[in-house]
Short mmCIF file of C-alpha atoms and ligand atoms in Angstrom, two decimals:
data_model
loop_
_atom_site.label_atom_id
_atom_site.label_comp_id
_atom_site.label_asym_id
_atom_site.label_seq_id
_atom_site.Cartn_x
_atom_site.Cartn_y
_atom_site.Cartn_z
CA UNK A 777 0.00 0.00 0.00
CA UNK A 778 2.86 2.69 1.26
CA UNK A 779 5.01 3.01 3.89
CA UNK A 780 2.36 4.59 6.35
CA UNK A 781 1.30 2.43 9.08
CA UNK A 782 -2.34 2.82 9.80
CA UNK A 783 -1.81 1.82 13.14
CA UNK A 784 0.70 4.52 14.23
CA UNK A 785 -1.63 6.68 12.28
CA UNK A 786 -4.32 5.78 15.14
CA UNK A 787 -1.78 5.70 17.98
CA UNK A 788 -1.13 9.12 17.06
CA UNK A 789 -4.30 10.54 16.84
CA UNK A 790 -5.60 8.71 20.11
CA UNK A 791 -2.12 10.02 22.34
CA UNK A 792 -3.07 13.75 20.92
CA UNK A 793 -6.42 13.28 22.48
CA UNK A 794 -5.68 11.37 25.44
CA UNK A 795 -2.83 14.24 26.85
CA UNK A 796 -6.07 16.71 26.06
CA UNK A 797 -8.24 14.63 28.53
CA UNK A 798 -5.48 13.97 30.69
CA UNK A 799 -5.97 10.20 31.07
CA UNK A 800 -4.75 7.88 33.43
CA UNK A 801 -1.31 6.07 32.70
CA UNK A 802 -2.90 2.95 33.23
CA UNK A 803 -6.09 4.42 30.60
CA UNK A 804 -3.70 5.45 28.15
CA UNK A 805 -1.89 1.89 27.66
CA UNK A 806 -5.29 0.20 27.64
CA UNK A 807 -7.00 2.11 25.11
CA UNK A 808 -3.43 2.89 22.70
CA UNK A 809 -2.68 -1.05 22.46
CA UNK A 810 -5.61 -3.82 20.93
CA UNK A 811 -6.92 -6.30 24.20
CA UNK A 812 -6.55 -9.05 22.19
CA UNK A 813 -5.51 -10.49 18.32
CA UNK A 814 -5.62 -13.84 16.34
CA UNK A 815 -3.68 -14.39 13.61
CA UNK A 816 -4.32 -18.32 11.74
CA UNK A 817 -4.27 -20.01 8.18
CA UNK A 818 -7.37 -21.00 6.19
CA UNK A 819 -6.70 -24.20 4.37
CA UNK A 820 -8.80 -23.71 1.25
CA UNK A 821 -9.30 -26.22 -1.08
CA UNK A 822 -9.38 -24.87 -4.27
CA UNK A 823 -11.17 -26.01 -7.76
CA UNK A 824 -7.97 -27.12 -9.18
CA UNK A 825 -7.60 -29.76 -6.11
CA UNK A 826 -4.97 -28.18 -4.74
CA UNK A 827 -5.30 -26.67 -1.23
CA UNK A 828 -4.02 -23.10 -0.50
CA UNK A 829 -3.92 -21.36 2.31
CA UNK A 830 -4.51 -18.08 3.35
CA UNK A 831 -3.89 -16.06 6.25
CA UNK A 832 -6.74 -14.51 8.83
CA UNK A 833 -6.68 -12.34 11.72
CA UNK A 834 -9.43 -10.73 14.19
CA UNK A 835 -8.56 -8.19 16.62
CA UNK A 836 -10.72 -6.92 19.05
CA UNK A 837 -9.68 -3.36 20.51
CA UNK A 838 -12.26 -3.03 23.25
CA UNK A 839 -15.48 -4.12 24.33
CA UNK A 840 -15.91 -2.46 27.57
CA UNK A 841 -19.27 -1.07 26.04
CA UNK A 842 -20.20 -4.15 24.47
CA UNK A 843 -19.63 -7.09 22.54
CA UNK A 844 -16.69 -6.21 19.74
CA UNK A 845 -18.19 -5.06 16.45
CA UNK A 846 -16.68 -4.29 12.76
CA UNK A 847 -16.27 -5.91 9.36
CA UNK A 848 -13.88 -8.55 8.01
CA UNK A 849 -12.05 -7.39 4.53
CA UNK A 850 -10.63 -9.53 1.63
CA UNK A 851 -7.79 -7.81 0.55
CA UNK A 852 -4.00 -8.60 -0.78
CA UNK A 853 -2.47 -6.07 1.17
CA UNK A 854 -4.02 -6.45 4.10
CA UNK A 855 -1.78 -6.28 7.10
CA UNK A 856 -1.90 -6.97 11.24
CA UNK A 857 -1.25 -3.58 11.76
CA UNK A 858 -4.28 -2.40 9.71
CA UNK A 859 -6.93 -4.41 11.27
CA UNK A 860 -5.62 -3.63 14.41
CA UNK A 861 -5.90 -0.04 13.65
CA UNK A 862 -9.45 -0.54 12.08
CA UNK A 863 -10.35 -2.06 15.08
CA UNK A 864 -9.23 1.09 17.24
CA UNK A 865 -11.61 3.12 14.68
CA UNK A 866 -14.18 0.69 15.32
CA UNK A 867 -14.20 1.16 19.43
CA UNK A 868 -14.48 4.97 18.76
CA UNK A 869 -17.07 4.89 15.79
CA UNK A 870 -19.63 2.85 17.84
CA UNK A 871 -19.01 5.05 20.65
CA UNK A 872 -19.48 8.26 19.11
CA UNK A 873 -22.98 7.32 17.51
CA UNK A 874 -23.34 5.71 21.40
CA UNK A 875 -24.44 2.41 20.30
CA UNK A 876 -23.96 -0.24 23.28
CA UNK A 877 -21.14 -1.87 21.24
CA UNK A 878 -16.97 -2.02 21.33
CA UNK A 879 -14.44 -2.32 18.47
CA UNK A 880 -13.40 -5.15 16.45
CA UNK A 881 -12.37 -5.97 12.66
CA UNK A 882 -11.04 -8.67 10.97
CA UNK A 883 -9.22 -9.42 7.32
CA UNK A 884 -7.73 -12.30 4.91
CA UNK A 885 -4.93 -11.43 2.55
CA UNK A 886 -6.29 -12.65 -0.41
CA UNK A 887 -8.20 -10.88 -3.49
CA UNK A 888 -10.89 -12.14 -4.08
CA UNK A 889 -11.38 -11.37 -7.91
CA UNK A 890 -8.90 -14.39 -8.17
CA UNK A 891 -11.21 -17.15 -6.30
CA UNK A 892 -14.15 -18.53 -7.48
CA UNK A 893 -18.00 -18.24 -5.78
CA UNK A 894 -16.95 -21.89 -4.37
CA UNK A 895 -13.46 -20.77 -3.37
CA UNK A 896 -14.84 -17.67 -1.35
CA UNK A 897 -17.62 -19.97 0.24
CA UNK A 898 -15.03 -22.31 1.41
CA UNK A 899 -12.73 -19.35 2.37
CA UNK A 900 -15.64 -17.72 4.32
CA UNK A 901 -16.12 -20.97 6.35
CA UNK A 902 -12.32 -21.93 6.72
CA UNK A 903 -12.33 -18.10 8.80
CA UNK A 904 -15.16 -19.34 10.91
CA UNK A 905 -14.17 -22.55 11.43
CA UNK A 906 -10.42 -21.05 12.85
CA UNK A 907 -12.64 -18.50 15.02
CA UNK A 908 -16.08 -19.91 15.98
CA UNK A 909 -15.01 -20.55 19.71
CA UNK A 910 -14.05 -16.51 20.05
CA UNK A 911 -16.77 -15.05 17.98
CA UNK A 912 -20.54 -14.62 18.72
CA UNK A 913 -23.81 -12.60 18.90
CA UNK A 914 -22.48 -11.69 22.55
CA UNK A 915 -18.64 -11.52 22.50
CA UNK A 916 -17.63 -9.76 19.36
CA UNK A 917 -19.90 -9.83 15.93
CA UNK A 918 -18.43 -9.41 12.47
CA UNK A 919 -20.02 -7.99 9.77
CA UNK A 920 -19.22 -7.00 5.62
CA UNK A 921 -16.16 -4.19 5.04
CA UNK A 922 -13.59 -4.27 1.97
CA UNK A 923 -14.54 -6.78 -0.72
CA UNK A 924 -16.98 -9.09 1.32
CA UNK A 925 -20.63 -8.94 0.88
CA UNK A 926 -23.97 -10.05 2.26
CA UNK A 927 -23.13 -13.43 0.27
CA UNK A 928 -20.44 -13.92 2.77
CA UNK A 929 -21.84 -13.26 4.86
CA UNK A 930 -24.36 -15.62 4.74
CA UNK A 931 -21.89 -18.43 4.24
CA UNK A 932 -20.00 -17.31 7.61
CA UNK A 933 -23.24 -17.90 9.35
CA UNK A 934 -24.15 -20.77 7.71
CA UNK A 935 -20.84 -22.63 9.39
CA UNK A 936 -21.45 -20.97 12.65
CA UNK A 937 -24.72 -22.07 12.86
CA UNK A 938 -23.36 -25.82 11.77
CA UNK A 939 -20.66 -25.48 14.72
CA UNK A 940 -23.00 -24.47 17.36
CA UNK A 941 -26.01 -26.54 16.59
CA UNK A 942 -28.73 -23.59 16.84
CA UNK A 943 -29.47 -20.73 14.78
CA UNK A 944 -27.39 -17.60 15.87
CA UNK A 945 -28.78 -14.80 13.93
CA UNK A 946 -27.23 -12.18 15.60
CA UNK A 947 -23.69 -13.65 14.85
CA UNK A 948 -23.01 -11.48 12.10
CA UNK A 949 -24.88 -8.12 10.55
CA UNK A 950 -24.49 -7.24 6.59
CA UNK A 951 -26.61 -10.42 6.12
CA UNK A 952 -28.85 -10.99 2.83
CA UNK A 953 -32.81 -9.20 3.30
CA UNK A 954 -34.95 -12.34 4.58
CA UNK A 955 -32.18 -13.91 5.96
CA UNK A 956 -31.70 -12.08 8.90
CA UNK A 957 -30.41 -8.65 7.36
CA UNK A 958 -31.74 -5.50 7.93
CA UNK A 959 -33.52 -2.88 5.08
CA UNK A 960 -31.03 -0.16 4.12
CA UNK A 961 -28.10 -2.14 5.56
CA UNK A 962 -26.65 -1.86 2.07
CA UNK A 963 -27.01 2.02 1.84
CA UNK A 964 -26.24 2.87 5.71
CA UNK A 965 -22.96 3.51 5.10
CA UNK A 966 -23.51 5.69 1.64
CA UNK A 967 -26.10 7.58 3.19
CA UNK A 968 -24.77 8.17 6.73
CA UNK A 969 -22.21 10.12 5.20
CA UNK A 970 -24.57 12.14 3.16
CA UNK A 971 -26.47 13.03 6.02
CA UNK A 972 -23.58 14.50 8.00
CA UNK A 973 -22.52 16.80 4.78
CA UNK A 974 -26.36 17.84 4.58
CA UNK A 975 -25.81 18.93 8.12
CA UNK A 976 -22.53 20.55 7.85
CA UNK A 977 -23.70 22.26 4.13
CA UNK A 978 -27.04 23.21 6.77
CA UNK A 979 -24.64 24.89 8.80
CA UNK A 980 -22.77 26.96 5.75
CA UNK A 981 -25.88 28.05 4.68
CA UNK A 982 -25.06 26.19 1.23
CA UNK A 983 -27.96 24.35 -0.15
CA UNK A 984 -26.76 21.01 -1.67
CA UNK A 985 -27.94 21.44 -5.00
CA UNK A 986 -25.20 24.44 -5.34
CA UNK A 987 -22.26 21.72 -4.89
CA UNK A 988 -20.55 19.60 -6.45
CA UNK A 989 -18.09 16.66 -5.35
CA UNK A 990 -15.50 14.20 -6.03
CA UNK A 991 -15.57 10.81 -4.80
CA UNK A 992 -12.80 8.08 -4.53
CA UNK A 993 -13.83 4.69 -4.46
CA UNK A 994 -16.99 2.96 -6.42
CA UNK A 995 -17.77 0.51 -3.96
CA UNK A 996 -20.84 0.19 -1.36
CA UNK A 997 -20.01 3.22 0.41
CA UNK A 998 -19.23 5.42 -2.48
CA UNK A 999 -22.26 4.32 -4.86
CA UNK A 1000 -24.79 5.00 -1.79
CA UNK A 1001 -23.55 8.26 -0.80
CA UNK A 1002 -23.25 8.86 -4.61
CA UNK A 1003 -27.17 7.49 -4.93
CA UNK A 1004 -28.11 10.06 -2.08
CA UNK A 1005 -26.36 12.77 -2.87
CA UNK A 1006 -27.61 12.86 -5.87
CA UNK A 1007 -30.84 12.91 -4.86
CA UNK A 1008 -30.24 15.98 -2.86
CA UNK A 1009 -29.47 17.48 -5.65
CA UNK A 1010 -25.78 17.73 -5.41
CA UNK A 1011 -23.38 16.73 -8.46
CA UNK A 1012 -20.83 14.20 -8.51
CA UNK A 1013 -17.95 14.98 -11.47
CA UNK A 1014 -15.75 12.30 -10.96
CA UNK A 1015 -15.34 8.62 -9.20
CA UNK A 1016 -11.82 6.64 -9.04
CA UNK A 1017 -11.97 3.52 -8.83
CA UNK A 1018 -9.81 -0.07 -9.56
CA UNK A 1019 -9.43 -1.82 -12.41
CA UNK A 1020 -9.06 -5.24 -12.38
CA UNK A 1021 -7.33 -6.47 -15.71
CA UNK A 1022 -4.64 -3.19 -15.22
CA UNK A 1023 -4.48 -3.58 -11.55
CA UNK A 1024 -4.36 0.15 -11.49
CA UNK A 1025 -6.67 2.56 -10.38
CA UNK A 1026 -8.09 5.54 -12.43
CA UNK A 1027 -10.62 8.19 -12.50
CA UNK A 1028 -13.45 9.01 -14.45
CA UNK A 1029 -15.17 12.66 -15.42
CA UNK A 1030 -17.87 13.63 -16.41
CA UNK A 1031 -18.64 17.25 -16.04
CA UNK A 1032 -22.67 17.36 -16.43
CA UNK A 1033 -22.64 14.52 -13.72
CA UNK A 1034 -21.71 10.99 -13.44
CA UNK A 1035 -24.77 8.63 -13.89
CA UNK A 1036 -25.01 6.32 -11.36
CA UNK A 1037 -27.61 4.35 -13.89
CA UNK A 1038 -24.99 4.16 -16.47
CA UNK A 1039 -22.76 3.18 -14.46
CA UNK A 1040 -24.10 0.62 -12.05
CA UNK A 1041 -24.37 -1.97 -14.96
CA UNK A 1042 -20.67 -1.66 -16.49
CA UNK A 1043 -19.60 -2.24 -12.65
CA UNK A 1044 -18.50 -5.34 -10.76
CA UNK A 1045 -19.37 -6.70 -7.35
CA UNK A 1046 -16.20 -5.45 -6.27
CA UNK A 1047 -16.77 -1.60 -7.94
CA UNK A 1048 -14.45 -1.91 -10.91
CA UNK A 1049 -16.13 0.27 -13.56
CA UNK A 1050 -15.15 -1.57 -17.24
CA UNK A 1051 -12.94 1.40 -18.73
CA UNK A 1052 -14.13 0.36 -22.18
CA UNK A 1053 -17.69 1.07 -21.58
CA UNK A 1054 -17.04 4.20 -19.43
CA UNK A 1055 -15.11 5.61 -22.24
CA UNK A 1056 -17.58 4.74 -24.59
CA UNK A 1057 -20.43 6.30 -22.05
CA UNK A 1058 -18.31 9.75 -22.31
CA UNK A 1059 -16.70 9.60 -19.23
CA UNK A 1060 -12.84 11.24 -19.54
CA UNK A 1061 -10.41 8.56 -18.14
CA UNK A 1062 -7.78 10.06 -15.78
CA UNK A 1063 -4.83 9.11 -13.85
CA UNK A 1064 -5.96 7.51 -10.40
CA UNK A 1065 -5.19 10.56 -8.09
CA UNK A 1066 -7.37 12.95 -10.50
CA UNK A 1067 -10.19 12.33 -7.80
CA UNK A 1068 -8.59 14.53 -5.31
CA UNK A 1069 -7.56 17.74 -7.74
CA UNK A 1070 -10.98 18.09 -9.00
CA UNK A 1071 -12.28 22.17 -8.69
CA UNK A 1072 -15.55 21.12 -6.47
CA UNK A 1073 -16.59 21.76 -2.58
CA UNK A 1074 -16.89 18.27 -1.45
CA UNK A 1075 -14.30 15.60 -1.31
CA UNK A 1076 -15.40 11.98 -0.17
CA UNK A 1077 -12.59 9.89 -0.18
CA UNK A 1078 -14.50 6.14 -0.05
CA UNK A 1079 -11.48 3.56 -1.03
CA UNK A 1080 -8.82 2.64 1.28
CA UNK A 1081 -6.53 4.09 3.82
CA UNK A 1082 -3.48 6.68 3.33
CA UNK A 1083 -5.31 7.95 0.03
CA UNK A 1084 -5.01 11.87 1.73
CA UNK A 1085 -1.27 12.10 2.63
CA UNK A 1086 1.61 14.54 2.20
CA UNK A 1087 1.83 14.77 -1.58
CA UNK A 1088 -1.54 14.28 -2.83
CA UNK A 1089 -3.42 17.30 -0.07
CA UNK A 1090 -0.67 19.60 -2.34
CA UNK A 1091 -3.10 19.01 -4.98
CA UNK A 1092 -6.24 20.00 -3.47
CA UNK A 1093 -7.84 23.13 -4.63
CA UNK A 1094 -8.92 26.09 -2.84
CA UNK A 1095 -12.60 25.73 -3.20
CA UNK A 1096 -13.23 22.38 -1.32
CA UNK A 1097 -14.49 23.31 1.63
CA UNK A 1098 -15.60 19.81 3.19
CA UNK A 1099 -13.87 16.59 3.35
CA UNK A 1100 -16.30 13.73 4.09
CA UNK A 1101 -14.19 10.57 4.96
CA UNK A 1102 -16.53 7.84 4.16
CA UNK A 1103 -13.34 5.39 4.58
CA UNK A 1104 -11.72 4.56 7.50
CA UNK A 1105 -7.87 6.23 7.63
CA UNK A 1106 -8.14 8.16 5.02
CA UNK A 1107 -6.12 10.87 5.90
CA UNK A 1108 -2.35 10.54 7.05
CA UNK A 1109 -1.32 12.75 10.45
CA UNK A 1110 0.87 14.95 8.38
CA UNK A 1111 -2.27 15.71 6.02
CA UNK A 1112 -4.88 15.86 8.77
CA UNK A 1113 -2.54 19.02 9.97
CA UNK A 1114 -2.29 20.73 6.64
CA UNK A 1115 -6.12 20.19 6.17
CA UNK A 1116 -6.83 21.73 9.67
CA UNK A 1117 -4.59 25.02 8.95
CA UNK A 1118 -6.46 25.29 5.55
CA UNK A 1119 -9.73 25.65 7.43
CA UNK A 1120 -11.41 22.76 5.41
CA UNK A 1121 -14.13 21.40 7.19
CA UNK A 1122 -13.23 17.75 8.28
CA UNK A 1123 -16.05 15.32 9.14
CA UNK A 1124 -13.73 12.49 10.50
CA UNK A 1125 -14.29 9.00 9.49
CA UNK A 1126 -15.40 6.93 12.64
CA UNK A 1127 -18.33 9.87 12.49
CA UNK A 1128 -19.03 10.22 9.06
CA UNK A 1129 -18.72 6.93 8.14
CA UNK A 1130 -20.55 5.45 11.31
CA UNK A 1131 -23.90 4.70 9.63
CA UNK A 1132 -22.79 1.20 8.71
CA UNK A 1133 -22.21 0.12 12.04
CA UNK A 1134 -25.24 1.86 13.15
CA UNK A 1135 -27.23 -0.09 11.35
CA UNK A 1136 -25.69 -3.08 11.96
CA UNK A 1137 -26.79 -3.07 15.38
CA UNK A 1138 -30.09 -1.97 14.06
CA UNK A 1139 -29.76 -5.36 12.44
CA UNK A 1140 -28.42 -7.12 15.84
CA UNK A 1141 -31.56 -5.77 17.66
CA UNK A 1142 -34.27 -7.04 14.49
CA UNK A 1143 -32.36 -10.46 14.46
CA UNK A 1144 -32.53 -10.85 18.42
CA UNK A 1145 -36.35 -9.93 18.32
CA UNK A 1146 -36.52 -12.06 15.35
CA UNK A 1147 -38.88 -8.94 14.56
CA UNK A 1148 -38.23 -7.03 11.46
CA UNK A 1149 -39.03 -3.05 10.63
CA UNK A 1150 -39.71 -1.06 7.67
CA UNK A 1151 -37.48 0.54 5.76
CA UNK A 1152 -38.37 4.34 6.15
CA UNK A 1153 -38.57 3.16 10.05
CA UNK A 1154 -34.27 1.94 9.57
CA UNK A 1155 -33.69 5.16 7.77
CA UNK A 1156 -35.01 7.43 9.81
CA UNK A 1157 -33.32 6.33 12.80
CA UNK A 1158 -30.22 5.94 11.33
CA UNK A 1159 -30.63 9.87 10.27
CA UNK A 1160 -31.49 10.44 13.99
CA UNK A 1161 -28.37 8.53 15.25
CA UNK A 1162 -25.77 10.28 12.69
CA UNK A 1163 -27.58 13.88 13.16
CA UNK A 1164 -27.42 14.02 16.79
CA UNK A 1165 -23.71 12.31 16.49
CA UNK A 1166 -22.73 14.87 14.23
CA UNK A 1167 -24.63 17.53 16.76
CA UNK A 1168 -23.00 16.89 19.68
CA UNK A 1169 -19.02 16.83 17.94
CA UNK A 1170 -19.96 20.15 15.94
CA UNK A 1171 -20.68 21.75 19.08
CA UNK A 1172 -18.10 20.75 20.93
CA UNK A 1173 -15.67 21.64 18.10
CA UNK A 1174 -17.37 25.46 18.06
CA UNK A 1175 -17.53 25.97 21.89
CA UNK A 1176 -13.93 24.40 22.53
CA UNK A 1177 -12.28 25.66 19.18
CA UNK A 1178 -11.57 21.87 18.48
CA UNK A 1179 -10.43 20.73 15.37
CA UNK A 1180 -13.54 17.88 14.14
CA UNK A 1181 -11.51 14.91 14.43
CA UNK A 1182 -10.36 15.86 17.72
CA UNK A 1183 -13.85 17.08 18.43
CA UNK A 1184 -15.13 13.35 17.72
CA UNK A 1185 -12.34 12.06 19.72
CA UNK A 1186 -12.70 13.55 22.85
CA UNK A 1187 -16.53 12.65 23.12
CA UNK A 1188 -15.89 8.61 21.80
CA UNK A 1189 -12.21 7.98 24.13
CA UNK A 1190 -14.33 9.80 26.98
CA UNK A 1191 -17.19 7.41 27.14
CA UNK A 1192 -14.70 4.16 26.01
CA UNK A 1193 -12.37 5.36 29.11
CA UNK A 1194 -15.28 5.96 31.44
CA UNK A 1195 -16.74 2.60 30.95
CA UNK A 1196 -13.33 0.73 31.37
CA UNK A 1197 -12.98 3.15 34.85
CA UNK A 1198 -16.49 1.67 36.03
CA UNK A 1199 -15.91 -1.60 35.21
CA UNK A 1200 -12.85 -1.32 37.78
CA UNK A 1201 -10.34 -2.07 34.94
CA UNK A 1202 -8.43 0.85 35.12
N1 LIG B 856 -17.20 -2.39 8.07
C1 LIG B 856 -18.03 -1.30 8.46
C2 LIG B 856 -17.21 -0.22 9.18
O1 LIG B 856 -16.03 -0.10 9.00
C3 LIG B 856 -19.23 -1.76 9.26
C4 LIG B 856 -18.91 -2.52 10.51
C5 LIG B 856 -20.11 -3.19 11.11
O2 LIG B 856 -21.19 -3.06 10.59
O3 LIG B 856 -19.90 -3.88 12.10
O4 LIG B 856 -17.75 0.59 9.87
#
């Protein structure tokens, strides 16, 4: 990926916050360091009757508020120190929207555009099988992230449920509608980061329909927040995204708009646009970093982490006034600075990008009721949850003259540290 390390990148940014709060010693080297990791092979036997096998991890950061929560990724350059990082993200992401839940993730190195459906099914069960004894609806729940879907979802469920002999719906969230998931569990994550820009635009006085924005990223979270925005009236010029055949990324422009109806069918499950078609659609093809120089208000970065470093915030022009970070990591610490001297508005990821997890539990608390709601009922709470989240961190930020991230910081370590002090752990 590069030679940042997500995980310092978190370290960082949770030190800065914890000297502002002065927390206990003893606090400090809790909440900096992960409470516990697994690291195993998958054995996957693969069509060609040969077995591979692939390496797995789950770390779970904290779960003094809860049982652990966060996705598992597919990806080839997936790394301990990531997850373990994503992890940290996820403790402070559930407690900033204050759902009852900690911080967890998990990953395979692996991409998954080289296995087959059968290879991933066996690949999904091989990760259960390694963790079924340490996962559950009530110690630490996984749920879809980076290149795994609802599919998988299902299948990791499937072998959990064949483990423990019962049906465990609340094992996992990001499952398939009528089996188990929740409505707008596919666009929580999209739209939760909508809704925070329509708040912060609220608070500009811009009306959405007067902006424009770039977008990095064509996967769940970018096509939903794409689909939303949209809707509000706001207009997207240009997505980056991977291609798979050049294993290189690029971006594409339109100027009058990209169409996400155009698009949507020349895309794959993994948000590779074909370049062919996009070309032939009218779309300009760019170099990959394009995304970020684009002349519009509103920057979503949506792909991986690191994307917003040193070199490419050079390239960032003076009119964007609002960087939505609907990925986790993102930004490096060097950029994050540069960014908060500029004056651009910052909505930091474990905020903006919280609606996915929000919804998850949504999904936790249908599966455990076995009860299911509507979707309007799911979206509107969700815009409840991420409005008042975004409420209370704006507020602090203006009455403490906080930069955002730190803002959303301070409120999420405060109520992790808390609940570790009244447990008696610390
Ligand atoms: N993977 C998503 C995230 O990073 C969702 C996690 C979840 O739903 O547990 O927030």
């Amino acid at each position: 990926m590069s030679q940042y390390n997500p995980f310092e990148t978190a370290q960082a940014q949770f030190d800065k916050v914890a000297e502002m709060l002065n927390l206990a010693v003893a606090t400090r080297k809790l909440l900096r360091n992960t409470a516990r990791e697994f690291h195993f092979n998958i054995p996957v036997a693969m069509d060609n009757g040969e077995v591979d096998v692939f390496r797995g991890f789950r770390v779970l950061h904290n779960d003094a508020r809860g049982p652990g929560k966060g996705g598992i990724r597919f990806h080839p350059q997936e790394t301990i120190d990531t997850v373990r990082a994503l992890a940290m993200w996820m403790t402070w992401k559930c407690a900033v929207v204050d759902i009852p839940l900690g911080g967890g993730k998990g990953g395979v190195i692996c991409d998954p555009h080289n296995l087959s459906p059968r290879e991933q099914e066996r690949l999904c069960r091989g990760w259960v099988r390694q963790m079924a004894k340490h996962v559950g609806p009530l110690s630490d729940v996984p749920a879809p992230d980076v290149m795994t879907s609802a599919q998988h979802m299902l299948w990791m469920l499937d072998e959990y449920e064949t483990i423990h002999g019962a049906k465990y719906p609340g094992f996992i969230t990001g499952k398939p509608i009528g089996m188990g998931g929740s409505l707008g569990r596919t666009e929580a994550t999209g739209y939760g980061v909508v809704f925070v820009i329509r708040e912060a635009l609220k608070d500009m006085d811009i009306r959405p329909e007067d902006t424009t924005a770039s977008v990095q990223g064509f996967g769940n979270v970018a096509q939903y927040a794409i689909q939303l925005y949209t809707q509000m009236g706001g207009k997207v010029i240009a997505v980056s995204c991977w291609d798979q055949p050049d294993s290189k990324a690029y971006t594409y422009k339109k100027n009058e708009g990209v169409n996400l109806d155009e698009l949507l069918p020349i895309t794959d499950h993994f948000g590779s646009i074909n370049k062919d078609k996009a070309r032939e659609l009218g779309y300009e093809q760019l170099p990959a970093e394009a995304w970020i120089e684009q002349d519009v208000d509103i920057l979503i970065p949506a792909a991986l982490e690191n994307e917003i470093n040193q070199e490419s915030i050079q390239k960032v022009k003076p009119r964007v006034k609002i960087i939505a970070e609907g990925a986790n990591g993102p930004t490096t610490i060097e950029a994050d600075e540069i960014i908060q001297k500029q004056g651009i508005f910052m909505i930091p990821d474990f905020l903006a990008n919280a609606g996915g997890v929000t919804c998850s539990y949504f999904e936790q608390v249908q599966s455990n009721m076995n009860y299911y709601w509507e979707k309007d009922d799911v979206l509107g709470r969700l815009d409840n949850k991420m409005t008042s989240a975004f409420i209370a961190v704006y507020d602090l930020a203006k009455k403490k003259k906080l930069y955002m991230r730190d803002a959303a910081y301070v409120i999420a370590i405060d109520r992790v540290a808390s609940a570790c002090k009244n447990r008696g752990w610390v």
